[in-house]
Amino acid sequence: MKIVVQKFGGTSLATPEMRCKVAEKIINAKRGGFKPVVVVSAIGRKGDPYATDTLIDINSQICRDIHPREMDLLMVCGEIISAVVLANTLKARGYEARAFTGGQAGIITDTNFTQAEILEIKPDRILESIKDGRIPVVAGFQGITEQGDFTTLGRGGSDVTAVALGEALSAYAVEIFTDVDGVMTADPKIVPNASVLSHVSYLDVLELADKGAKVIHPRAIEYAIRAKIPVFIKNTSNSTPGTVISFENERSFGPKNIISTQVVTGVAHITGRIQVTIYQDDPIINNRILALLADNHISIDIINIFPDKMIFTIDEGKKERASQIIKEYNCKFSIIENCSKISVVGSKMRGVPGVMSAIVRALTRNNIQILQTADSHTTISCLVKGEDTAKAVIALHQEFELYKKNK
Ligand code: ADP
Ligand code: ASP
Ligand code: MG
């Protein structure tokens, strides 16, 4: 049985016209001899009645401290509505379909509400539905605990549902349908001449996603690597080939003759960071502060430790709690708010000299101040002021001539 998992994001489902295009993609897969298993996100974006952000907003108007269990119970509704609506759209076109919640699809998670991990998938009901000739339409982004509580998998988690189901069903491939033509060399909302990557390795896309490229959830890629499943990113609104994500040397799924020689694959960015500097020369106190931040689930990155100070970045939402912790130790500290982390990603940059120098050249030429840097074998990140975000992404995209990729 040749199963293909097809996941459709919120904007792909936003209107009846869009849902017809979605139905076409599913019917085409069926006509091509595949057994489609469909995964859906909540309909629309912030402001639309059943979008995840709208559901969160409804609640925050009532009370701020909603328990994560209740938060999940509220958020899962968006995807459940979407699954029923799409199953009925297929039925209206003469195709038998059946909607499932994540739990009904057999997705069992831990109890870490709002950020749950999938423990196992029992796909019996999905397989039964396929055997009965009904297209399964599964509510993404959710699962159920062993006790029967609904959970969600973290924002953007429908991608995770799709690949996890792909693994559990030994699917031939996972297709992620969205509102762009594939994985691009930068966010096209910021860089209008960003190019579509016809093929990108798991490692590069994992790094891009981890550094802010929202087009796919990083955990979905981790699952795809584990299951060795190729993932396609495609546009719901057209029939362009999109991007195939697989191992670096495995191009058989995508267009053949295109092997990029460039060292940099793309530029990603994350906004809403703050930079914290603690003026403190006692390493024991520094260690205690870091431990307490971790105990409070405050994740830090781009950290530099000097003899007389320690500098790191955190999410702006954690500012109040982090400040309280640092004050407990009577340390002098300062904060630069509204920063962005811009990352240049490319697994082929390993050992290639000159990448950092090109980054610094491009940013300084554009009068962009670098507040901090971090690097690994595959990525160089720079912290810049929030107001410089677009300018920095465009400058780096231009510097590495990423607009020429795959052309
Ligand atoms: P969906 O609702 O379909 O899951 P998302 O909004 O989560 O869609 O992800 C798609 C968006 O990701 C695009 O509209 C685009 O603005 C953004 N994006 C950021 N970086 C990239 C990139 N490198 N390539 C493609 N899209 C990107
Ligand atoms: N609807 C959820 C979100 O907005 C999950 C998803 O879209 O993947 O985060
Ligand atoms: Mg998404």
PDB file of C-alpha atoms and ligand atoms in Angstrom, residues 7-11 39-46 50-53 55-56 75 78-79 140-142 152-161 214 217, ligand 2:
ATOM      1  CA  LYS A   7      -0.496  18.146   5.387  1.00  0.00           C
ATOM      2  CA  PHE A   8      -2.279  21.431   4.730  1.00  0.00           C
ATOM      3  CA  GLY A   9      -1.487  24.596   6.728  1.00  0.00           C
ATOM      4  CA  GLY A  10      -3.945  27.203   7.989  1.00  0.00           C
ATOM      5  CA  THR A  11      -3.858  29.569   5.002  1.00  0.00           C
ATOM      6  CA  VAL A  39      -3.362  16.190   8.208  1.00  0.00           C
ATOM      7  CA  VAL A  40      -4.840  19.635   8.736  1.00  0.00           C
ATOM      8  CA  SER A  41      -4.004  22.778  10.718  1.00  0.00           C
ATOM      9  CA  ALA A  42      -6.633  25.108  12.131  1.00  0.00           C
ATOM     10  CA  ILE A  43      -8.409  27.192   9.482  1.00  0.00           C
ATOM     11  CA  GLY A  44      -6.882  30.585   8.652  1.00  0.00           C
ATOM     12  CA  ARG A  45      -4.571  32.909  10.545  1.00  0.00           C
ATOM     13  CA  LYS A  46      -4.896  35.225  13.575  1.00  0.00           C
ATOM     14  CA  TYR A  50     -11.093  29.236  14.507  1.00  0.00           C
ATOM     15  CA  ALA A  51      -7.375  30.001  14.055  1.00  0.00           C
ATOM     16  CA  THR A  52      -5.125  28.976  16.944  1.00  0.00           C
ATOM     17  CA  ASP A  53      -4.126  32.574  17.745  1.00  0.00           C
ATOM     18  CA  LEU A  55      -8.595  30.819  20.299  1.00  0.00           C
ATOM     19  CA  ILE A  56      -5.667  31.866  22.494  1.00  0.00           C
ATOM     20  CA  MET A  75      -6.484  24.933  21.131  1.00  0.00           C
ATOM     21  CA  GLY A  78      -9.289  24.629  15.807  1.00  0.00           C
ATOM     22  CA  GLU A  79      -7.791  21.557  14.140  1.00  0.00           C
ATOM     23  CA  GLY A 140      -2.849  18.058  13.336  1.00  0.00           C
ATOM     24  CA  PHE A 141      -0.923  19.548  16.269  1.00  0.00           C
ATOM     25  CA  GLN A 142      -2.546  17.294  18.869  1.00  0.00           C
ATOM     26  CA  THR A 152      -0.833  19.935  21.749  1.00  0.00           C
ATOM     27  CA  LEU A 153       2.630  19.521  20.261  1.00  0.00           C
ATOM     28  CA  GLY A 154       3.890  23.135  20.286  1.00  0.00           C
ATOM     29  CA  ARG A 155       3.147  25.918  17.783  1.00  0.00           C
ATOM     30  CA  GLY A 156       3.475  24.807  14.183  1.00  0.00           C
ATOM     31  CA  GLY A 157       3.010  21.229  15.391  1.00  0.00           C
ATOM     32  CA  SER A 158       0.817  19.971  12.532  1.00  0.00           C
ATOM     33  CA  ASP A 159       4.042  19.404  10.574  1.00  0.00           C
ATOM     34  CA  VAL A 160       5.141  17.123  13.418  1.00  0.00           C
ATOM     35  CA  THR A 161       1.849  15.190  13.259  1.00  0.00           C
ATOM     36  CA  LYS A 214       8.908  28.839   9.886  1.00  0.00           C
ATOM     37  CA  HIS A 217       8.829  22.597  12.290  1.00  0.00           C
TER      38      HIS A 217
HETATM   39  N1  ASP B   2      -2.566  25.611  14.418  1.00  0.00           N
HETATM   40  C1  ASP B   2      -1.318  25.396  15.116  1.00  0.00           C
HETATM   41  C2  ASP B   2      -0.519  26.687  15.173  1.00  0.00           C
HETATM   42  O1  ASP B   2      -0.959  27.711  14.671  1.00  0.00           O
HETATM   43  C3  ASP B   2      -0.514  24.282  14.516  1.00  0.00           C
HETATM   44  C4  ASP B   2      -0.062  24.470  13.091  1.00  0.00           C
HETATM   45  O2  ASP B   2      -0.543  25.355  12.381  1.00  0.00           O
HETATM   46  O3  ASP B   2       0.811  23.715  12.653  1.00  0.00           O
HETATM   47  O4  ASP B   2       0.540  26.704  15.766  1.00  0.00           O
END
